[in-house]
Amino acid sequence: MSRAEAAEPAEAPEPSSRIKFSSPRQIPIVGVVTEDEEVQGAFKSMDLNRVIKLFEETGKDDLEERQLKSVKKLVQCYQNGFPLRDLAQIFKILNLCAEKIKTQPHFIEPAYNIIKLCGLPFLKKKASDEITYAEDTANSIGLLGDLMKIQNSELRIQICKCIIDFYHAEPPKKHITGYQQASSSYKIKMAEVGELAKTMIQSLELLENQLVEKLWVLKALQHLSTSEVNCTLMVKAQAASGICAHLNDPDPSGQLLFRSSEILWNLLEKSSKEEIIQQLSNLKCLLALKEVFKNLFIRGVSHYDRQLRNDILVITTIISQNPGAPMIESGFTRDLILFATFNEVKSQNPLVKGLKLSNSYEDFELKKLLFNIIVILCKDLSTIQLLIDGKVILALFTYVKRPEKHKILEWSAAQYEELQLHAIATLSSVAPFLIDEYLFYKGNDQVLEFLAWCDNEDSFFSHGNSFHGAGGRGNKFAQMRYSLRLLRAMVYLENDTINKDLCENGAIQQLIGIFKNIISKYNDKEEAILLEIQSDILLILSGLCEYHIPGKEIFGTEGVDIILHVMKTDPKKLQSGLGYNVLLYSTLDSIWCCILGCYPSEDYFLEKEGIFLLLDLLALNQKKFCNLILGIMVEFCDNPKTAAHVNAWRGKKDQTAASLLIKLWRKEEKELGVKRDKYGKIVDTKKPLFTSFQEEQKIIPLPANCPTIAVMDVAENIRAKIYAVLGKLDFENLPGLSAEDFVTLCIIHRYLDFKIGEIWNEIYEEIKLEKLRPVTTDKKILESITAASENIGKMVVSLQSEMIESQARQDVQNEQKVYTKIQATHKQRELANKSWENFLARTSNAKTLKKAKRLQEKAIESSRYGERPPNAIFHRTDIKGLNATVPSGGVVTVESTPARLVGGPLADTDIALKKLPIRGGALQKVKAVKTVDEPKKSDPA
């Protein structure tokens, strides 16, 4: 067969045009369509049972001729489609024909014609026929796959065409009165129920050397694989491995590879991916994929070839995710590494000699796919030597450079930028496995130099089109982000050589400088990429300084300043979703690694009120930060200057640090389900710290090196850290605590004693469970420890009760004081009201006024001495001639003062300028009024 003839299986000639079928004479044994009925577009139902009975007869001379004639009439009767109600009988007749084909080849034509009619839409008389005859229809369609066992090329091709017609149904030639066409998806659904896809996959094994038939089967499977149900059936029939193993079979048309890859894609998308990978992870499949990919890579020139090559590489990438896939054994890994690096690292391998990638979209995608598969392959440690031999690190580092001006590149600017970012991201995954290669090619120097370029203000326009370039359009943020990720990956290996080399090359100062530049230039810019860059810088600094005291000293005050800047971030931004949470985590980690342990940095942090900022964060009451902040507080409290800062802090409503910590303790115990009464007292003195989880979990004997539940409880919640901080602050002198706080503080103070008792109790219980009997002395000691722990609990309960009672008495006293104050206020108000009533009475009734005046004078007289001392000067307490309705104020006229000095009793003085208010009460000073025609000094007085 020529390439042109095999290019499209659908164009194969119809069997009827190539085979001369016999034409037996017509015997009218079944109902036929009359001329009138044909005009009306109707048909008479045939007696199909009679046809079946005819096929089951044996031994008659003209039997074969009659059988052929009956089937021909059946085809003529149902030329517009099969009714659903007759489908089971028609397929029974088809099956009977198929059984006779092996010995009687004349039955090929009837079977062929019936199968051809199956491609037409089925007909239903009632709307319910689709449901009523669903089982018969599914079984009938499923029979098509079994007919593929017949060794006849035309019949097999027609079966495939019939299946393809399910998805491209044509309307009937004539409308049949009383019948409707079944829904277009009905056949497809019935094919799923009848498991047609499974039998078609099994038929592939019969077509090893029959290319045309195999192509038709693959085309049918290509249509069937668009359904999830069919894909599941195909997977059960080992479709993936069966199809993949024959990808490299000879096929001049190229259809086999195209259709097979399409089916594999559908299987991966619509069925169990894990099962497909498992089926493809064998040497035979990988060898086939390798040869196909190699041929397409080297010899593929058309757009179609390149696309197909990339599809094969994606399938290979998916398979390589399975650690059990024999990628190395098949030699595929070595070839992939060669293809990924030959552009950057010159190779003498004949496979790539003279080979060059273009800047077409397909080749660009290929380069990215090769980078991606290297990331997956490097996870298999047995691949490491191949990566070293292929000089993968050197190839990837060719992209970690500033773009050189006026240099001719094989990629466009946007393509090169995307490949550069992809290469750096690949380095982040590969370089940690190739430390020696990384150091040999001076990776730290190259990355720091590239970072310096990212931080400077050179004119550079980033396109930011790709996944890796998100957020980096018009700037160098994307390049900086992936460079920092690479550094972070290397630093977190905790390799002394790498970290020491970075410190010696000034990485700490450079990173702090980059952070400061971001703060100064983009402080008002809230972008996720900037926050990620800042987080990575702090994480890298943490990794460099954690176990390196000189690094902490280099970090110094400049590093502390950037940490304090982040800690002053508005707490509302933590809920923005941009990445402030991650930045804060990184900041707290850098406090732990870069500041703690370096006394000058600790002192500077305290001096700049860093402890206040930590406590402000703790007061936000966000559980995700509490554990880390309290851990930092515990370490900071080793510094003798810390306690004063902690005690001086005040939160909202004048809350103290001690009160905040105790509040966190209560909240933690509530979440843990610790039993406390309404006053916060201990309920169970034997188990004062038990959580609900510990209550539910039974004690199980464990090996000595396994921590028990009581020990794990110390690390899994914040109670131990709160105890440590308060212990270092001194339990006795904590300011700003309420009675409730003191009740809780009693428990915190005895936390260590309770925890020790809890662990001893576990030991005792484990001994009982293991049915061991300790010696008498040990038993007494265990019992005394348990009793001592319980006694401590009782003592704490007693102290708590005493505090609660004392507070209750204090509350009663305070309440009494408040009531006394309220009574005094009411009494004063009554006196004021009475005074006002008296005042009104004096101003409105002259008799009352006179009476009040007499009483006043009488009181004044009674207050004087009975006998005046000799030589005493008498001062009057009232002013004569004063017309007022209220008693005079505290005015005294001193007669011994010469009149010329004061100008008389009513002269213009400060005393005279005081007048009595009409409302009563104390005297009020008013503005001085300038008198008219004041007497001159020369005038007589």
PDB file of C-alpha atoms in Angstrom, residues 738-740 801-814:
ATOM      1  CA  SER A 738      -6.981  40.478  88.983  1.00  0.00           C
ATOM      2  CA  ALA A 739      -8.228  37.896  91.448  1.00  0.00           C
ATOM      3  CA  GLU A 740      -9.081  35.566  88.539  1.00  0.00           C
ATOM      4  CA  SER A 801     -10.463  28.939  97.510  1.00  0.00           C
ATOM      5  CA  GLU A 802      -8.890  31.313 100.006  1.00  0.00           C
ATOM      6  CA  MET A 803      -8.191  33.833  97.237  1.00  0.00           C
ATOM      7  CA  ILE A 804     -11.738  33.567  95.918  1.00  0.00           C
ATOM      8  CA  GLU A 805     -13.209  34.070  99.404  1.00  0.00           C
ATOM      9  CA  SER A 806     -10.897  37.012 100.066  1.00  0.00           C
ATOM     10  CA  GLN A 807     -11.940  38.555  96.804  1.00  0.00           C
ATOM     11  CA  ALA A 808     -15.609  37.965  97.628  1.00  0.00           C
ATOM     12  CA  ARG A 809     -15.148  39.812 100.953  1.00  0.00           C
ATOM     13  CA  GLN A 810     -13.292  42.593  99.204  1.00  0.00           C
ATOM     14  CA  ASP A 811     -16.108  42.846  96.682  1.00  0.00           C
ATOM     15  CA  VAL A 812     -18.654  43.165  99.509  1.00  0.00           C
ATOM     16  CA  GLN A 813     -16.591  45.909 101.138  1.00  0.00           C
ATOM     17  CA  ASN A 814     -16.213  47.757  97.872  1.00  0.00           C
TER      18      ASN A 814
END
